[in-house]
Amino acid sequence: MPIPRRDRIQPRISSMPRQQSEAATHRQMYQLLVEKQRLLQELQHLEQRRYAINQRLEGIATQLIDLEYGAGQLQQKSAVIDGQIPASDANSMGFETMFLEY
């Protein structure tokens, strides 16, 4: 998959070419090392962010499963209350029948 143009990291360009000297070479080496450290830190931050996002996605998936199960339980309970399911069948589903007299 090609990297979009805006996401490519381009090296910095100097406005004027520098004379080749030992000092200029050391300066260029230093600049590259600083850039390398910055990019490694950025990569580490992105990996931490990716881990946090994956953890949150797993949490959401667990919550969705719990909510779906809870919704199914509520649906069964309301069906029993509405009389759609006979009380004897409801007891086999784990519901208890309670009668109130007024």
C-alpha atoms as a printed R data frame, in Angstrom:
    type eleno elety resid chain resno       x       y      z
1   ATOM     1    CA   MET     A     1   0.000   0.000  0.000
2   ATOM     2    CA   PRO     A     2   1.639   3.269 -1.056
3   ATOM     3    CA   ILE     A     3   2.095   5.953  1.583
4   ATOM     4    CA   PRO     A     4   0.027   9.103  0.879
5   ATOM     5    CA   ARG     A     5   2.139  12.093 -0.027
6   ATOM     6    CA   ARG     A     6   1.188  14.064  3.068
7   ATOM     7    CA   ASP     A     7   2.282  11.176  5.357
8   ATOM     8    CA   ARG     A     8   5.772  10.826  3.922
9   ATOM     9    CA   ILE     A     9   8.517  12.225  6.106
10  ATOM    10    CA   GLN     A    10  10.835  14.300  3.983
11  ATOM    11    CA   PRO     A    11  14.346  15.267  5.053
12  ATOM    12    CA   ARG     A    12  14.855  18.929  5.771
13  ATOM    13    CA   ILE     A    13  16.312  20.926  2.926
14  ATOM    14    CA   SER     A    14  18.777  23.714  3.516
15  ATOM    15    CA   SER     A    15  18.236  26.907  1.573
16  ATOM    16    CA   MET     A    16  21.926  27.229  0.743
17  ATOM    17    CA   PRO     A    17  24.356  24.445  0.004
18  ATOM    18    CA   ARG     A    18  27.065  24.261  2.654
19  ATOM    19    CA   GLN     A    19  30.756  23.966  1.960
20  ATOM    20    CA   GLN     A    20  32.099  20.506  2.562
21  ATOM    21    CA   SER     A    21  34.239  20.505  5.695
22  ATOM    22    CA   GLU     A    22  34.782  18.276  8.686
23  ATOM    23    CA   ALA     A    23  32.657  20.581 10.855
24  ATOM    24    CA   ALA     A    24  29.826  20.573  8.313
25  ATOM    25    CA   THR     A    25  29.928  16.780  8.155
26  ATOM    26    CA   HIS     A    26  29.773  16.505 11.947
27  ATOM    27    CA   ARG     A    27  26.907  18.995 12.032
28  ATOM    28    CA   GLN     A    28  25.002  16.975  9.446
29  ATOM    29    CA   MET     A    29  25.653  13.764 11.421
30  ATOM    30    CA   TYR     A    30  24.369  15.468 14.578
31  ATOM    31    CA   GLN     A    31  21.222  16.670 12.802
32  ATOM    32    CA   LEU     A    32  20.545  13.167 11.495
33  ATOM    33    CA   LEU     A    33  21.031  11.652 14.953
34  ATOM    34    CA   VAL     A    34  18.632  14.183 16.494
35  ATOM    35    CA   GLU     A    35  16.063  13.456 13.794
36  ATOM    36    CA   LYS     A    36  16.511   9.705 14.332
37  ATOM    37    CA   GLN     A    37  15.920  10.075 18.087
38  ATOM    38    CA   ARG     A    38  12.820  12.198 17.473
39  ATOM    39    CA   LEU     A    39  11.414   9.661 15.011
40  ATOM    40    CA   LEU     A    40  12.119   6.756 17.387
41  ATOM    41    CA   GLN     A    41  10.304   8.596 20.185
42  ATOM    42    CA   GLU     A    42   7.395   9.305 17.858
43  ATOM    43    CA   LEU     A    43   7.278   5.640 16.856
44  ATOM    44    CA   GLN     A    44   7.283   4.574 20.506
45  ATOM    45    CA   HIS     A    45   4.438   7.013 21.217
46  ATOM    46    CA   LEU     A    46   2.466   5.623 18.275
47  ATOM    47    CA   GLU     A    47   2.982   2.060 19.513
48  ATOM    48    CA   GLN     A    48   1.734   3.058 22.977
49  ATOM    49    CA   ARG     A    49  -1.262   4.774 21.405
50  ATOM    50    CA   ARG     A    50  -1.957   1.700 19.251
51  ATOM    51    CA   TYR     A    51  -1.837  -0.519 22.351
52  ATOM    52    CA   ALA     A    52  -4.240   1.804 24.200
53  ATOM    53    CA   ILE     A    53  -6.630   1.827 21.230
54  ATOM    54    CA   ASN     A    54  -6.557  -1.986 20.998
55  ATOM    55    CA   GLN     A    55  -7.264  -2.250 24.731
56  ATOM    56    CA   ARG     A    56 -10.239   0.092 24.374
57  ATOM    57    CA   LEU     A    57 -11.559  -1.870 21.377
58  ATOM    58    CA   GLU     A    58 -11.371  -5.080 23.414
59  ATOM    59    CA   GLY     A    59 -13.225  -3.348 26.261
60  ATOM    60    CA   ILE     A    60 -15.924  -2.161 23.871
61  ATOM    61    CA   ALA     A    61 -16.305  -5.670 22.437
62  ATOM    62    CA   THR     A    62 -16.722  -7.089 25.953
63  ATOM    63    CA   GLN     A    63 -19.266  -4.417 26.847
64  ATOM    64    CA   LEU     A    64 -21.227  -5.097 23.665
65  ATOM    65    CA   ILE     A    65 -21.388  -8.815 24.480
66  ATOM    66    CA   ASP     A    66 -22.557  -8.040 28.024
67  ATOM    67    CA   LEU     A    67 -25.174  -5.573 26.762
68  ATOM    68    CA   GLU     A    68 -26.458  -8.010 24.133
69  ATOM    69    CA   TYR     A    69 -26.797 -10.697 26.810
70  ATOM    70    CA   GLY     A    70 -28.545  -8.231 29.137
71  ATOM    71    CA   ALA     A    71 -30.889  -7.122 26.359
72  ATOM    72    CA   GLY     A    72 -31.805 -10.748 25.673
73  ATOM    73    CA   GLN     A    73 -32.514 -11.307 29.361
74  ATOM    74    CA   LEU     A    74 -34.692  -8.189 29.520
75  ATOM    75    CA   GLN     A    75 -36.525  -9.238 26.373
76  ATOM    76    CA   GLN     A    76 -37.295 -12.650 27.860
77  ATOM    77    CA   LYS     A    77 -38.367 -11.072 31.135
78  ATOM    78    CA   SER     A    78 -40.717  -8.613 29.401
79  ATOM    79    CA   ALA     A    79 -42.164 -11.437 27.291
80  ATOM    80    CA   VAL     A    80 -43.012 -13.334 30.478
81  ATOM    81    CA   ILE     A    81 -44.557 -10.242 32.053
82  ATOM    82    CA   ASP     A    82 -46.598  -9.514 28.923
83  ATOM    83    CA   GLY     A    83 -47.856 -13.084 28.930
84  ATOM    84    CA   GLN     A    84 -46.238 -14.048 25.655
85  ATOM    85    CA   ILE     A    85 -44.397 -16.930 27.305
86  ATOM    86    CA   PRO     A    86 -46.255 -19.179 29.773
87  ATOM    87    CA   ALA     A    87 -44.909 -19.059 33.313
88  ATOM    88    CA   SER     A    88 -43.973 -22.752 33.233
89  ATOM    89    CA   ASP     A    89 -41.672 -22.108 30.237
90  ATOM    90    CA   ALA     A    90 -40.278 -19.018 31.935
91  ATOM    91    CA   ASN     A    91 -39.268 -21.072 34.970
92  ATOM    92    CA   SER     A    92 -37.264 -23.384 32.733
93  ATOM    93    CA   MET     A    93 -35.422 -20.297 31.411
94  ATOM    94    CA   GLY     A    94 -34.294 -19.383 34.911
95  ATOM    95    CA   PHE     A    95 -37.117 -16.976 35.776
96  ATOM    96    CA   GLU     A    96 -39.117 -17.204 38.946
97  ATOM    97    CA   THR     A    97 -42.821 -16.566 38.891
98  ATOM    98    CA   MET     A    98 -44.287 -14.366 41.567
99  ATOM    99    CA   PHE     A    99 -47.989 -13.672 42.074
100 ATOM   100    CA   LEU     A   100 -49.267 -10.535 43.760
101 ATOM   101    CA   GLU     A   101 -52.781 -10.282 45.098
102 ATOM   102    CA   TYR     A   102 -54.468  -6.935 45.593
